[in-house]
PDB file of C-alpha atoms in Angstrom:
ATOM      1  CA  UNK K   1       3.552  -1.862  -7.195  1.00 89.00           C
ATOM      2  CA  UNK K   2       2.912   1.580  -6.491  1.00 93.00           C
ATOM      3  CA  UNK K   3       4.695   4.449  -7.815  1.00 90.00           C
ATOM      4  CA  UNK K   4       5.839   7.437  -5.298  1.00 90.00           C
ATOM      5  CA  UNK K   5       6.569  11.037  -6.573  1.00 85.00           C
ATOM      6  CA  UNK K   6       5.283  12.861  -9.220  1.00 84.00           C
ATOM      7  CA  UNK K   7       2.784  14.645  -7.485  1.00 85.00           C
ATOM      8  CA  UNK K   8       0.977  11.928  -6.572  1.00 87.00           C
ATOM      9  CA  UNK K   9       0.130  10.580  -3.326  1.00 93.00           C
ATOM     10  CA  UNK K  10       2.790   9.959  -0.444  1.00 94.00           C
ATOM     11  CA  UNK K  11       3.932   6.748   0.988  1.00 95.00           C
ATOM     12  CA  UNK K  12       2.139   6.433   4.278  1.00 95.00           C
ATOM     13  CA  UNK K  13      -0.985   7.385   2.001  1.00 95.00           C
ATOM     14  CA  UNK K  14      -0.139   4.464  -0.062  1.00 95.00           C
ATOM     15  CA  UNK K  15       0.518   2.094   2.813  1.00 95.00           C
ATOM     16  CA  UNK K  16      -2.728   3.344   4.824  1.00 94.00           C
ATOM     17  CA  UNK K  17      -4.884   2.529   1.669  1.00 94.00           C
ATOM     18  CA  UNK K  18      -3.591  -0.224   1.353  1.00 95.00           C
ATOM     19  CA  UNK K  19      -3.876  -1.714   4.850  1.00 93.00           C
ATOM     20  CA  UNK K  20      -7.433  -0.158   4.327  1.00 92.00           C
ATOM     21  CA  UNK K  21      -8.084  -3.145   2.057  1.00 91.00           C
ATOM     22  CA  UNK K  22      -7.067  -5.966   4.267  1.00 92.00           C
ATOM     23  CA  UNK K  23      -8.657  -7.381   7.522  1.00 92.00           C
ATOM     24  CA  UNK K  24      -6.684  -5.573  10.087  1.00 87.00           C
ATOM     25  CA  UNK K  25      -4.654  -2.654  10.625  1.00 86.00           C
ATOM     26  CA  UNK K  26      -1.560  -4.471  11.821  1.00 88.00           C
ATOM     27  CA  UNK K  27       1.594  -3.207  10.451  1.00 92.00           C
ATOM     28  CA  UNK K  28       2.848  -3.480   6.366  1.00 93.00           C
ATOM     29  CA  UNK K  29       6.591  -4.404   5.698  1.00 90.00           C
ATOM     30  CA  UNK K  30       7.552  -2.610   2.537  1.00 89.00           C
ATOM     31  CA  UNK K  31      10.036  -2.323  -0.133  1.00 84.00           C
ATOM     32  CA  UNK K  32      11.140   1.174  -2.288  1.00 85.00           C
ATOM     33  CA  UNK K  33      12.732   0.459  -5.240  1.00 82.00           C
ATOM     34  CA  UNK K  34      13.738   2.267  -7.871  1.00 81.00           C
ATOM     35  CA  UNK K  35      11.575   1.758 -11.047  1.00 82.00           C
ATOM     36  CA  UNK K  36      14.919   1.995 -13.381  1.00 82.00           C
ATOM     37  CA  UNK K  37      16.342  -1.032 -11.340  1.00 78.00           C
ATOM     38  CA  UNK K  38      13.654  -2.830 -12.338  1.00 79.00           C
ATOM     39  CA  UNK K  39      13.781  -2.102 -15.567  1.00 81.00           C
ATOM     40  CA  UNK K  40      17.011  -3.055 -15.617  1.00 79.00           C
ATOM     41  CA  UNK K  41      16.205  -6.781 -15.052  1.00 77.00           C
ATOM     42  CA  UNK K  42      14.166  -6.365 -17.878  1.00 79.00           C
ATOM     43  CA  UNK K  43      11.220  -5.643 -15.864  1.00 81.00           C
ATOM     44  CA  UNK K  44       7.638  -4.399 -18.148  1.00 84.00           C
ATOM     45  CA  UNK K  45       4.825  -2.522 -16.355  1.00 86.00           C
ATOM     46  CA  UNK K  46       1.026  -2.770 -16.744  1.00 90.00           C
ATOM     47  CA  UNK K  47      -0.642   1.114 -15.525  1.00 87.00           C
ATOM     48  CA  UNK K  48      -4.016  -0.471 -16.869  1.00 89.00           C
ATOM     49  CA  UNK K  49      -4.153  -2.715 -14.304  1.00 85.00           C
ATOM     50  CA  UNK K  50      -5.234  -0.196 -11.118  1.00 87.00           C
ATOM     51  CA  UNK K  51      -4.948  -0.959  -7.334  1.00 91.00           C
ATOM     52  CA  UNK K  52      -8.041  -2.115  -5.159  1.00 90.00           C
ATOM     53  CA  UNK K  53      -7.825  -0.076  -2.252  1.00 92.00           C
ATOM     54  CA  UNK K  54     -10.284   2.522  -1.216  1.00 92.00           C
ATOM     55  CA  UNK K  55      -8.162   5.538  -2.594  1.00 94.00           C
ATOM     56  CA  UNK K  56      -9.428   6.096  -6.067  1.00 92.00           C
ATOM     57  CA  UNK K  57      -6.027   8.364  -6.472  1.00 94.00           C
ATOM     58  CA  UNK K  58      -3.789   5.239  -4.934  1.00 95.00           C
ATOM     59  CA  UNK K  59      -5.358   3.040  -7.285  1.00 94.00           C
ATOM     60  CA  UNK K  60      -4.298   5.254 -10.199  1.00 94.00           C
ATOM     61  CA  UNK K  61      -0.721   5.218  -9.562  1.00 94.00           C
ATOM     62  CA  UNK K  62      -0.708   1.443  -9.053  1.00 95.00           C
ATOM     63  CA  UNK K  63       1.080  -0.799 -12.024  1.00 92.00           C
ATOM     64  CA  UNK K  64       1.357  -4.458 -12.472  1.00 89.00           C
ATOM     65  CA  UNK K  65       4.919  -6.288 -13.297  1.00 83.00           C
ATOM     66  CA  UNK K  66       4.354  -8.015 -15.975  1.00 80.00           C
ATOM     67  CA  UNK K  67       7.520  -9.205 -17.358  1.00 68.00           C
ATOM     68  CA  UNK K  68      10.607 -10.368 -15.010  1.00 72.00           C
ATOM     69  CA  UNK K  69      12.109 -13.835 -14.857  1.00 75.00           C
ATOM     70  CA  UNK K  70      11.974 -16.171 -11.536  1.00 76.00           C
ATOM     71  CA  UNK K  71      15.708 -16.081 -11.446  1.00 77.00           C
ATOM     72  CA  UNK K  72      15.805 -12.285 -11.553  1.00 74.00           C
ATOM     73  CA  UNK K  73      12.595 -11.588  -9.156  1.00 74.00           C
ATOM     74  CA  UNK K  74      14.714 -14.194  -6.655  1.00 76.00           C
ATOM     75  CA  UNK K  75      17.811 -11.816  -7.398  1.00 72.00           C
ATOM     76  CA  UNK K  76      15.351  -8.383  -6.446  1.00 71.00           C
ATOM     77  CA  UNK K  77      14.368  -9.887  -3.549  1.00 70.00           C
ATOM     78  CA  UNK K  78      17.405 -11.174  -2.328  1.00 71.00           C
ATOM     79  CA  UNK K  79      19.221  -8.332  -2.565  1.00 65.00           C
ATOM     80  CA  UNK K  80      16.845  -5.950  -1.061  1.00 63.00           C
ATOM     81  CA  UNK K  81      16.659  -8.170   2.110  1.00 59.00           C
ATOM     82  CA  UNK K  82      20.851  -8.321   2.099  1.00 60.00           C
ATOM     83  CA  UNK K  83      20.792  -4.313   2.052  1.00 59.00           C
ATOM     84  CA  UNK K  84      18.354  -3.454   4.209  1.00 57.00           C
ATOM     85  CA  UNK K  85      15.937  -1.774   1.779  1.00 71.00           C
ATOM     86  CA  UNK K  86      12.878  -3.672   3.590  1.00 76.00           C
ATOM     87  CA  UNK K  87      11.083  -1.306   5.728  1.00 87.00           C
ATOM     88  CA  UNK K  88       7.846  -0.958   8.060  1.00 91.00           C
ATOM     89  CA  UNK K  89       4.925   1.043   8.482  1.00 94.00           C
ATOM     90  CA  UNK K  90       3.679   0.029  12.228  1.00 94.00           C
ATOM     91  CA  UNK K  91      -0.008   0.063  12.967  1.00 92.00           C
ATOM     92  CA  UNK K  92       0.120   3.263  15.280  1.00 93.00           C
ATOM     93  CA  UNK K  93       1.352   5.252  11.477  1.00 94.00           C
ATOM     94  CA  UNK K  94      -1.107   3.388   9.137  1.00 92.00           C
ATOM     95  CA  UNK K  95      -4.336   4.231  12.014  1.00 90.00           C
ATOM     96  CA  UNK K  96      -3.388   7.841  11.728  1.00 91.00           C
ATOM     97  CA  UNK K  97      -3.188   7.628   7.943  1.00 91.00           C
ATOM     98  CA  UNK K  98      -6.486   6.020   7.985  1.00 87.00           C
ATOM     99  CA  UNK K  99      -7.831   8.437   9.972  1.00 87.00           C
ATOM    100  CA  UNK K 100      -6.009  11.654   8.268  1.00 90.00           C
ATOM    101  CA  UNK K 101      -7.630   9.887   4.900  1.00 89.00           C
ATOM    102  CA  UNK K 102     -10.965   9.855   6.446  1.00 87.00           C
ATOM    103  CA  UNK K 103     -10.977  13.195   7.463  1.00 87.00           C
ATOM    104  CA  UNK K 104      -9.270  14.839   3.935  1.00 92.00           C
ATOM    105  CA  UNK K 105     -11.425  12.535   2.235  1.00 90.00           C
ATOM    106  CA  UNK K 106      -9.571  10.482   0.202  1.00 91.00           C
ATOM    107  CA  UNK K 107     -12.093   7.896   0.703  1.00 87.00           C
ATOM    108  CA  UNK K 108     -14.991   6.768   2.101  1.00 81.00           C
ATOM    109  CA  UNK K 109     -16.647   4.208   4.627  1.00 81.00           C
ATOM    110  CA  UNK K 110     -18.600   2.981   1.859  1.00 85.00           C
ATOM    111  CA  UNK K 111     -15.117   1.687  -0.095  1.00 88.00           C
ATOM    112  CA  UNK K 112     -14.005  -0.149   3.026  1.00 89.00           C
ATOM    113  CA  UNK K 113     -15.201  -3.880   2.233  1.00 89.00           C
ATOM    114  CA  UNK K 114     -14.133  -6.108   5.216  1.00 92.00           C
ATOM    115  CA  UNK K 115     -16.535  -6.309   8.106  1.00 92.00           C
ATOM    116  CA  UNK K 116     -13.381  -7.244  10.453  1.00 93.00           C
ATOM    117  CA  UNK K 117     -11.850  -3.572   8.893  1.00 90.00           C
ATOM    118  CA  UNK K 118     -15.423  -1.819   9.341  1.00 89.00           C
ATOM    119  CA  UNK K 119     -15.012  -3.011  12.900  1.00 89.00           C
ATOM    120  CA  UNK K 120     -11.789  -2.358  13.964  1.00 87.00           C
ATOM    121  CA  UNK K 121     -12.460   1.373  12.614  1.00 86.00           C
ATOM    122  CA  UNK K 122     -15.992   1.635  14.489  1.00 86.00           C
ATOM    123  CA  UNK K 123     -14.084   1.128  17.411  1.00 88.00           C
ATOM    124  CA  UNK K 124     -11.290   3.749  16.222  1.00 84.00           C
ATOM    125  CA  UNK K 125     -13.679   6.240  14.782  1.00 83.00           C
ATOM    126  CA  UNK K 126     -17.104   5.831  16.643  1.00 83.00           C
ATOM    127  CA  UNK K 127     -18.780   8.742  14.861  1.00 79.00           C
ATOM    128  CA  UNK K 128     -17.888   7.340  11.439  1.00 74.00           C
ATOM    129  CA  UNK K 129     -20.975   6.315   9.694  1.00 71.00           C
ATOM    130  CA  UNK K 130     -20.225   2.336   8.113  1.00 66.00           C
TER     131      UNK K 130
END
């Protein structure tokens, strides 16, 4: 889970780091939720635990749930699906977030670890060094 607001980074950021970390740059079906809500269902959070995505500042506002029962995660997630609260980021949005990141720096070639991810952005970015 990654927490939006704050000051901290915004949600294509988030979703471009994140799609960063995988194999391709195909689209990422997300859900916001409200951290209270989650607390709610008795929910406990973990900040030690950061993200692993090439954004050192994504990684920092990453948090583990650490606490939640199965009948009450099945509850979240069916009710976010009934409301309409799942959402997408298509590829076209998380390629110019990975390129906007790129270029502001907010990471590196060198923190991009899959050679099928180093490839599709060689042929995206051809002067980026990888």
């Amino acid at each position: 889970m990654y927490r939006l607001g704050n000051g901290g980074p915004d949600l294509l950021r988030i979703l471009a780091a994140c799609a960063l970390g995988r194999d391709n740059l195909e689209r990422i079906d997300y859900i916001v939720i409200e951290r209270a809500l989650l607390a709610d269902l008795g929910a406990e959070f973990d900040a030690s635990a950061e993200g692993k995505t090439p954004d050192a500042t994504v990684n920092k506002v990453h948090e583990d749930v650490v606490v939640i029962t199965a009948v009450k995660l099945i509850d979240l997630v069916h009710g976010t699906w009934e409301s309409e609260k799942l959402d997408r980021c298509e590829k076209k949005d998380l390629v110019d977030g990975g390129v906007s990141g790129f270029q502001n720096g907010f990471w590196t070639p060198d923190r991009v670890k899959s050679p099928k991810m180093k490839d599709s952005l060689r042929r995206i970015l051809p002067d980026l060094k990888l």
